Amino acid sequence: MESATQALATQVGGHAGVMTTEDGSLLIKPAIRAEAEFYQALQQDPALASLREFTPRFLGTLKLEGKVKDTAGNEGEALVVEPVYVEGEIIIFRYPQSIVLENLSFSFLKPNILDIKLGTVLYDDGAPPDKVARMIETARKTTSLETGVRLTGFQVYDNVTSLAVNTPKSYGKSIQPSQLGEGVAKFFPVGTVVEGENPAPSSGLPLKSLLPILRAIRDEVAEIREAFANLELRMVGGSLLIVYEADWTRAEEGLKKFFEDEEEEDEEDEDDDDDDDPTKRIGPPFVVKLIDFAHTKLVPGAGPDEGVLKGMDTVLRLLDERLKEID
Ligand code: ADP
Ligand code: MN
């Protein structure tokens, strides 16, 4: 029997083709071997253990079994096929498998989502020379080389229409380093009540929710930075994915629960068995994780990835600046 999957409606960056399971809780992403292997290593390799909590939960890989024959009658491995439109033409990508991941936006009512591409080096060691040249040029012409970040894409809910407004990757590619702050402000707008016949909240959370959420996101990025600084990895083309709740009531409830949980943790540091049951759990009103490990490698002895750390420092600075602006 085939189970129903659908395109991920909340995808803000990357290649098309990310699917969700019927209930939306899991993602199925076509992946090259290197990404599937990195996720597997994350579960098993003690050298990567400290990074696991900062990545989406990994449930395994899906592979099409058996051999297939192409139209010419040649036999080959069954592959996951992902058709992509590029300038009006369909290009078919074939992947050996898909990875199954936790959908980080699943527990949100109105997820505001930002994908920040990290790093100053956007090419893999093994890339052909023309791709290396193109990627160096892309990094130089965008914010990547100077700051280690590029705003890949984001969505922000308009609470009046209840629609997610998307900012495509062309925006993040076009701006200068000095405009990154404006971009971050677009993703963290301060909400007000729009007066009228039916007063309604505008896009953005009211300050009383936005401030603690921004601070908590900042703290989480700082923790990720600390863990990453102790690892000998090269992460090319990977991202920080930031999600926070845009619904006023849900954000407030989520924050209340978040701070209650923190107090509990301080009081008694015992295992909470609610943690294993996703249905019981009211998630925090934000999530920050590292995603996209198609071009991430372990480099024992070579030290941390300075370009990615630079990007994380830029993110911390931008969040601090946004906090100062609105506080
Ligand atoms: P690509 O190699 O195509 O860039 P990514 O892993 O970056 O693939 O995924 C593309 C997009 O899919 C991301 O920008 C994000 O919007 C969404 N996405 C990826 N992983 C997750 C996840 N675990 N939870 C929610 N959204 C995700
Ligand atoms: Mn990506």
Short mmCIF file of C-alpha atoms and ligand atoms in Angstrom, two decimals:
data_model
loop_
_atom_site.label_atom_id
_atom_site.label_comp_id
_atom_site.label_asym_id
_atom_site.label_seq_id
_atom_site.Cartn_x
_atom_site.Cartn_y
_atom_site.Cartn_z
CA MET A 1 0.00 0.00 0.00
CA GLU A 2 1.16 3.46 -0.76
CA SER A 3 0.91 6.10 1.94
CA ALA A 4 0.08 9.65 0.95
CA THR A 5 2.87 12.17 0.94
CA GLN A 6 2.75 15.80 -0.10
CA ALA A 7 5.19 18.57 -0.95
CA LEU A 8 6.45 20.44 2.13
CA ALA A 9 4.35 23.60 2.11
CA THR A 10 6.72 25.42 4.46
CA GLN A 11 9.91 24.88 2.43
CA VAL A 12 11.77 28.22 2.30
CA GLY A 13 14.95 27.22 0.49
CA GLY A 14 16.84 24.56 -1.39
CA HIS A 15 15.80 22.19 -4.15
CA ALA A 16 12.16 21.33 -4.66
CA GLY A 17 11.23 17.80 -3.76
CA VAL A 18 11.08 17.81 0.04
CA MET A 19 7.94 15.84 0.95
CA THR A 20 6.06 15.34 4.20
CA THR A 21 4.21 12.31 5.49
CA GLU A 22 0.43 12.47 5.49
CA ASP A 23 0.17 13.93 9.01
CA GLY A 24 2.99 16.41 8.31
CA SER A 25 5.17 15.32 11.22
CA LEU A 26 8.01 13.87 9.14
CA LEU A 27 9.96 14.99 6.10
CA ILE A 28 11.14 12.79 3.30
CA LYS A 29 14.05 14.44 1.53
CA PRO A 30 15.84 12.94 -1.50
CA ALA A 31 19.47 12.75 -0.42
CA ILE A 32 22.86 11.93 -1.81
CA ARG A 33 24.77 9.18 -0.03
CA ALA A 34 26.99 11.64 1.83
CA GLU A 35 24.02 13.25 3.59
CA ALA A 36 22.43 9.94 4.58
CA GLU A 37 25.81 8.79 5.87
CA PHE A 38 26.35 11.97 7.85
CA TYR A 39 22.98 11.55 9.59
CA GLN A 40 23.88 7.94 10.35
CA ALA A 41 27.24 9.02 11.76
CA LEU A 42 25.47 11.62 13.89
CA GLN A 43 23.58 8.82 15.66
CA GLN A 44 26.64 6.60 16.21
CA ASP A 45 29.92 8.51 16.13
CA PRO A 46 30.95 9.74 19.61
CA ALA A 47 32.85 12.57 17.91
CA LEU A 48 29.50 13.97 16.70
CA ALA A 49 27.39 13.27 19.79
CA SER A 50 27.45 16.90 20.95
CA LEU A 51 25.90 18.05 17.67
CA ARG A 52 22.97 15.64 17.67
CA GLU A 53 20.65 17.74 19.83
CA PHE A 54 21.11 20.64 17.42
CA THR A 55 19.94 18.68 14.35
CA PRO A 56 16.48 17.40 13.36
CA ARG A 57 15.60 13.94 14.64
CA PHE A 58 16.65 11.36 12.04
CA LEU A 59 14.41 8.33 11.56
CA GLY A 60 16.30 6.53 8.83
CA THR A 61 16.58 6.19 5.09
CA LEU A 62 14.11 5.03 2.48
CA LYS A 63 15.42 3.21 -0.52
CA LEU A 64 13.63 1.89 -3.53
CA GLU A 65 14.41 -1.81 -3.60
CA GLY A 66 15.48 -3.78 -6.60
CA LYS A 67 16.63 -3.10 -10.10
CA VAL A 68 14.85 -1.21 -12.83
CA LYS A 69 15.25 -1.25 -16.57
CA ASP A 70 15.45 2.01 -18.51
CA THR A 71 13.76 2.44 -21.89
CA ALA A 72 16.85 1.04 -23.61
CA GLY A 73 16.57 -2.09 -21.51
CA ASN A 74 19.64 -1.38 -19.38
CA GLU A 75 19.36 -2.58 -15.82
CA GLY A 76 20.27 -0.23 -12.98
CA GLU A 77 19.73 0.50 -9.31
CA ALA A 78 16.24 1.78 -8.46
CA LEU A 79 16.58 5.48 -7.68
CA VAL A 80 14.48 8.18 -6.07
CA VAL A 81 13.57 10.54 -8.87
CA GLU A 82 13.03 14.22 -8.28
CA PRO A 83 11.87 16.35 -11.23
CA VAL A 84 12.87 20.02 -10.92
CA TYR A 85 11.87 22.92 -13.16
CA VAL A 86 14.82 25.09 -14.16
CA GLU A 87 14.00 27.96 -16.50
CA GLY A 88 10.97 26.18 -17.88
CA GLU A 89 12.76 22.89 -18.46
CA ILE A 90 12.28 19.78 -16.42
CA ILE A 91 15.54 18.41 -15.12
CA ILE A 92 15.44 15.01 -13.49
CA PHE A 93 17.66 14.43 -10.47
CA ARG A 94 18.18 10.87 -9.35
CA TYR A 95 19.03 10.18 -5.76
CA PRO A 96 19.99 6.81 -4.32
CA GLN A 97 17.67 7.29 -1.34
CA SER A 98 15.60 9.60 0.80
CA ILE A 99 16.22 10.52 4.41
CA VAL A 100 13.38 10.70 6.90
CA LEU A 101 13.62 13.62 9.32
CA GLU A 102 11.52 15.29 11.96
CA ASN A 103 9.60 18.19 10.38
CA LEU A 104 10.79 21.11 12.50
CA SER A 105 7.79 23.30 11.67
CA PHE A 106 5.19 20.62 12.46
CA SER A 107 4.28 21.66 16.01
CA PHE A 108 3.70 25.29 15.05
CA LEU A 109 0.36 26.86 14.21
CA LYS A 110 1.89 29.70 12.16
CA PRO A 111 5.58 28.99 11.71
CA ASN A 112 7.81 31.89 10.74
CA ILE A 113 10.79 30.17 9.11
CA LEU A 114 14.24 31.44 8.15
CA ASP A 115 16.97 29.44 6.40
CA ILE A 116 20.43 31.02 6.87
CA LYS A 117 23.16 29.49 4.76
CA LEU A 118 26.38 29.33 6.76
CA GLY A 119 30.00 29.53 5.73
CA THR A 120 32.33 31.48 3.48
CA VAL A 121 33.22 28.48 1.31
CA LEU A 122 30.32 27.22 -0.77
CA TYR A 123 32.07 24.50 -2.75
CA ASP A 124 33.03 20.96 -1.95
CA ASP A 125 36.61 19.70 -2.31
CA GLY A 126 35.48 17.28 -4.97
CA ALA A 127 33.58 19.83 -7.10
CA PRO A 128 34.66 20.31 -10.73
CA PRO A 129 36.80 23.44 -11.39
CA ASP A 130 34.02 25.39 -13.16
CA LYS A 131 31.69 24.84 -10.20
CA VAL A 132 34.44 25.90 -7.76
CA ALA A 133 34.98 29.10 -9.77
CA ARG A 134 31.23 29.83 -9.86
CA MET A 135 30.80 29.26 -6.14
CA ILE A 136 33.76 31.48 -5.24
CA GLU A 137 32.19 34.20 -7.38
CA THR A 138 28.78 33.69 -5.74
CA ALA A 139 30.29 33.94 -2.25
CA ARG A 140 32.17 37.11 -3.23
CA LYS A 141 29.15 38.80 -4.78
CA THR A 142 26.82 37.97 -1.89
CA THR A 143 27.07 38.39 1.88
CA SER A 144 28.64 34.92 2.27
CA LEU A 145 32.35 35.69 1.90
CA GLU A 146 32.44 38.76 4.14
CA THR A 147 30.01 37.63 6.87
CA GLY A 148 29.71 33.84 6.57
CA VAL A 149 25.93 34.04 6.13
CA ARG A 150 23.36 34.38 3.42
CA LEU A 151 19.64 34.70 4.02
CA THR A 152 18.50 31.81 1.83
CA GLY A 153 14.81 32.46 2.18
CA PHE A 154 12.12 33.06 4.76
CA GLN A 155 8.41 33.09 5.40
CA VAL A 156 6.59 35.43 7.79
CA TYR A 157 2.91 35.15 8.67
CA ASP A 158 0.59 38.03 8.09
CA ASN A 159 -1.85 37.66 10.96
CA VAL A 160 -4.54 39.75 9.26
CA THR A 161 -4.82 37.44 6.24
CA SER A 162 -3.43 34.37 8.07
CA LEU A 163 -1.17 33.81 5.05
CA ALA A 164 2.54 33.14 5.04
CA VAL A 165 4.43 35.76 3.03
CA ASN A 166 7.50 34.35 1.32
CA THR A 167 10.77 36.14 0.64
CA PRO A 168 12.66 34.19 -2.04
CA LYS A 169 16.38 33.52 -2.29
CA SER A 170 16.84 36.34 -4.82
CA TYR A 171 16.43 38.82 -1.92
CA GLY A 172 19.19 37.30 0.21
CA LYS A 173 21.43 37.01 -2.83
CA SER A 174 20.97 40.65 -3.77
CA ILE A 175 21.66 42.41 -0.47
CA GLN A 176 24.93 43.81 0.89
CA PRO A 177 26.38 42.89 4.31
CA SER A 178 25.17 46.26 5.64
CA GLN A 179 21.58 45.28 4.77
CA LEU A 180 21.55 41.99 6.69
CA GLY A 181 20.07 43.82 9.68
CA GLU A 182 17.10 44.94 7.57
CA GLY A 183 16.60 41.35 6.49
CA VAL A 184 16.62 40.11 10.07
CA ALA A 185 14.17 42.88 11.01
CA LYS A 186 11.81 41.65 8.26
CA PHE A 187 11.91 38.19 9.82
CA PHE A 188 11.37 39.49 13.37
CA PRO A 189 8.80 42.26 12.90
CA VAL A 190 7.16 43.80 15.95
CA GLY A 191 3.43 43.16 15.85
CA THR A 192 0.77 45.67 16.69
CA VAL A 193 -3.01 45.50 16.68
CA VAL A 194 -4.42 46.78 13.40
CA GLU A 195 -7.45 48.86 14.37
CA GLY A 196 -10.61 48.87 12.31
CA GLU A 197 -13.96 47.20 12.29
CA ASN A 198 -12.40 43.94 13.44
CA PRO A 199 -9.14 44.81 15.20
CA ALA A 200 -6.56 42.13 14.36
CA PRO A 201 -2.89 41.48 15.08
CA SER A 202 -0.51 42.48 12.29
CA SER A 203 2.39 40.31 11.21
CA GLY A 204 4.94 39.95 13.96
CA LEU A 205 4.56 39.13 17.63
CA PRO A 206 3.90 41.77 20.28
CA LEU A 207 7.08 42.84 22.08
CA LYS A 208 6.20 40.93 25.24
CA SER A 209 6.46 37.65 23.30
CA LEU A 210 8.98 38.65 20.65
CA LEU A 211 11.65 39.74 23.15
CA PRO A 212 11.87 36.49 25.16
CA ILE A 213 11.69 34.42 21.99
CA LEU A 214 14.51 36.43 20.36
CA ARG A 215 16.62 36.09 23.50
CA ALA A 216 16.00 32.35 23.66
CA ILE A 217 16.85 31.94 19.97
CA ARG A 218 20.04 33.91 20.56
CA ASP A 219 20.99 31.64 23.48
CA GLU A 220 20.35 28.56 21.35
CA VAL A 221 22.57 29.85 18.52
CA ALA A 222 25.29 30.53 21.09
CA GLU A 223 25.03 26.92 22.30
CA ILE A 224 25.23 25.61 18.74
CA ARG A 225 28.28 27.77 18.15
CA GLU A 226 29.97 26.39 21.24
CA ALA A 227 29.32 22.79 20.21
CA PHE A 228 30.41 23.46 16.64
CA ALA A 229 33.66 25.14 17.71
CA ASN A 230 34.75 21.88 19.32
CA LEU A 231 34.20 19.82 16.18
CA GLU A 232 36.51 19.19 13.27
CA LEU A 233 34.04 19.45 10.42
CA ARG A 234 33.70 21.21 7.10
CA MET A 235 30.09 22.18 6.50
CA VAL A 236 29.50 23.40 2.96
CA GLY A 237 26.09 24.74 2.00
CA GLY A 238 24.54 23.89 5.36
CA SER A 239 22.07 26.13 7.16
CA LEU A 240 20.69 27.28 10.45
CA LEU A 241 16.94 26.85 10.32
CA ILE A 242 15.10 29.19 12.70
CA VAL A 243 11.38 28.64 13.31
CA TYR A 244 9.18 30.57 15.72
CA GLU A 245 5.48 30.78 16.41
CA ALA A 246 3.72 33.76 14.81
CA ASP A 247 0.32 33.12 16.34
CA TRP A 248 -0.08 35.50 19.28
CA THR A 249 -2.00 33.17 21.58
CA ARG A 250 0.07 30.09 20.80
CA ALA A 251 3.33 32.01 21.25
CA GLU A 252 2.22 33.25 24.65
CA GLU A 253 1.13 29.77 25.75
CA GLY A 254 4.33 28.26 24.42
CA LEU A 255 6.46 30.78 26.29
CA LYS A 256 4.60 30.13 29.54
CA LYS A 257 5.23 26.41 29.18
CA PHE A 258 8.85 26.99 28.16
CA PHE A 259 9.64 29.01 31.28
CA GLU A 260 7.73 26.57 33.54
CA ASP A 261 9.82 23.72 32.11
CA GLU A 262 13.02 25.65 32.71
CA GLU A 263 12.05 26.17 36.35
CA GLU A 264 11.28 22.46 36.73
CA GLU A 265 14.65 21.60 35.25
CA ASP A 266 16.34 23.83 37.81
CA GLU A 267 14.43 22.27 40.69
CA GLU A 268 14.92 18.60 39.89
CA ASP A 269 17.14 17.35 37.12
CA GLU A 270 15.31 14.08 36.58
CA ASP A 271 14.13 12.43 33.40
CA ASP A 272 10.80 13.63 32.17
CA ASP A 273 8.98 10.71 30.57
CA ASP A 274 6.62 13.09 28.75
CA ASP A 275 9.59 13.79 26.48
CA ASP A 276 9.14 10.63 24.45
CA ASP A 277 5.50 11.24 23.63
CA PRO A 278 5.19 13.94 20.98
CA THR A 279 1.42 14.19 21.43
CA LYS A 280 1.71 15.20 25.07
CA ARG A 281 4.30 17.79 24.46
CA ILE A 282 3.64 21.49 23.92
CA GLY A 283 6.79 22.45 22.09
CA PRO A 284 8.72 25.62 22.81
CA PRO A 285 7.57 28.57 20.69
CA PHE A 286 10.80 28.43 18.67
CA VAL A 287 13.28 25.95 17.21
CA VAL A 288 16.86 26.45 15.98
CA LYS A 289 18.66 23.58 14.26
CA LEU A 290 21.44 22.92 11.79
CA ILE A 291 20.18 21.34 8.55
CA ASP A 292 21.46 20.29 5.13
CA PHE A 293 24.51 18.06 5.50
CA ALA A 294 24.91 17.01 1.88
CA HIS A 295 28.41 18.49 1.84
CA THR A 296 29.54 18.13 5.44
CA LYS A 297 32.65 16.11 6.21
CA LEU A 298 34.64 15.08 9.23
CA VAL A 299 38.20 16.45 9.03
CA PRO A 300 40.06 14.96 12.03
CA GLY A 301 43.05 17.08 13.01
CA ALA A 302 42.14 20.02 10.75
CA GLY A 303 40.40 22.15 13.37
CA PRO A 304 36.96 23.79 13.32
CA ASP A 305 35.24 25.31 10.29
CA GLU A 306 36.19 28.98 10.65
CA GLY A 307 33.85 30.14 7.87
CA VAL A 308 30.83 28.55 9.54
CA LEU A 309 31.87 29.92 12.95
CA LYS A 310 32.16 33.37 11.37
CA GLY A 311 28.61 32.92 10.10
CA MET A 312 27.35 31.93 13.53
CA ASP A 313 29.06 34.99 15.03
CA THR A 314 27.35 37.15 12.42
CA VAL A 315 23.99 35.62 13.36
CA LEU A 316 24.65 36.33 17.04
CA ARG A 317 25.56 39.94 16.23
CA LEU A 318 22.46 40.40 14.07
CA LEU A 319 20.19 39.00 16.79
CA ASP A 320 21.83 41.25 19.39
CA GLU A 321 21.33 44.25 17.13
CA ARG A 322 17.66 43.38 16.57
CA LEU A 323 17.19 42.98 20.33
CA LYS A 324 18.74 46.42 20.91
CA GLU A 325 16.52 47.99 18.25
CA ILE A 326 13.28 46.81 19.76
CA ASP A 327 14.04 46.59 23.49
P1 ADP B 1 18.74 21.53 -0.11
O1 ADP B 1 19.93 20.63 -0.25
O2 ADP B 1 17.79 21.39 -1.25
O3 ADP B 1 19.13 22.96 0.16
P2 ADP B 1 17.74 21.46 2.65
O4 ADP B 1 18.06 20.33 3.57
O5 ADP B 1 18.41 22.75 2.90
O6 ADP B 1 17.94 20.95 1.14
O7 ADP B 1 16.16 21.65 2.71
C1 ADP B 1 15.51 22.60 1.88
C2 ADP B 1 14.44 23.33 2.67
O8 ADP B 1 13.53 22.39 3.25
C3 ADP B 1 14.94 24.17 3.83
O9 ADP B 1 15.28 25.49 3.42
C4 ADP B 1 13.74 24.19 4.76
O10 ADP B 1 12.80 25.16 4.35
C5 ADP B 1 13.14 22.81 4.53
N1 ADP B 1 13.62 21.83 5.53
C6 ADP B 1 14.70 21.03 5.42
N2 ADP B 1 14.82 20.23 6.49
C7 ADP B 1 13.80 20.53 7.31
C8 ADP B 1 13.33 20.02 8.58
N3 ADP B 1 13.97 19.02 9.20
N4 ADP B 1 12.21 20.56 9.11
C9 ADP B 1 11.55 21.54 8.47
N5 ADP B 1 11.91 22.06 7.28
C10 ADP B 1 13.02 21.56 6.70
MN MN B 2 19.82 23.94 1.87
#
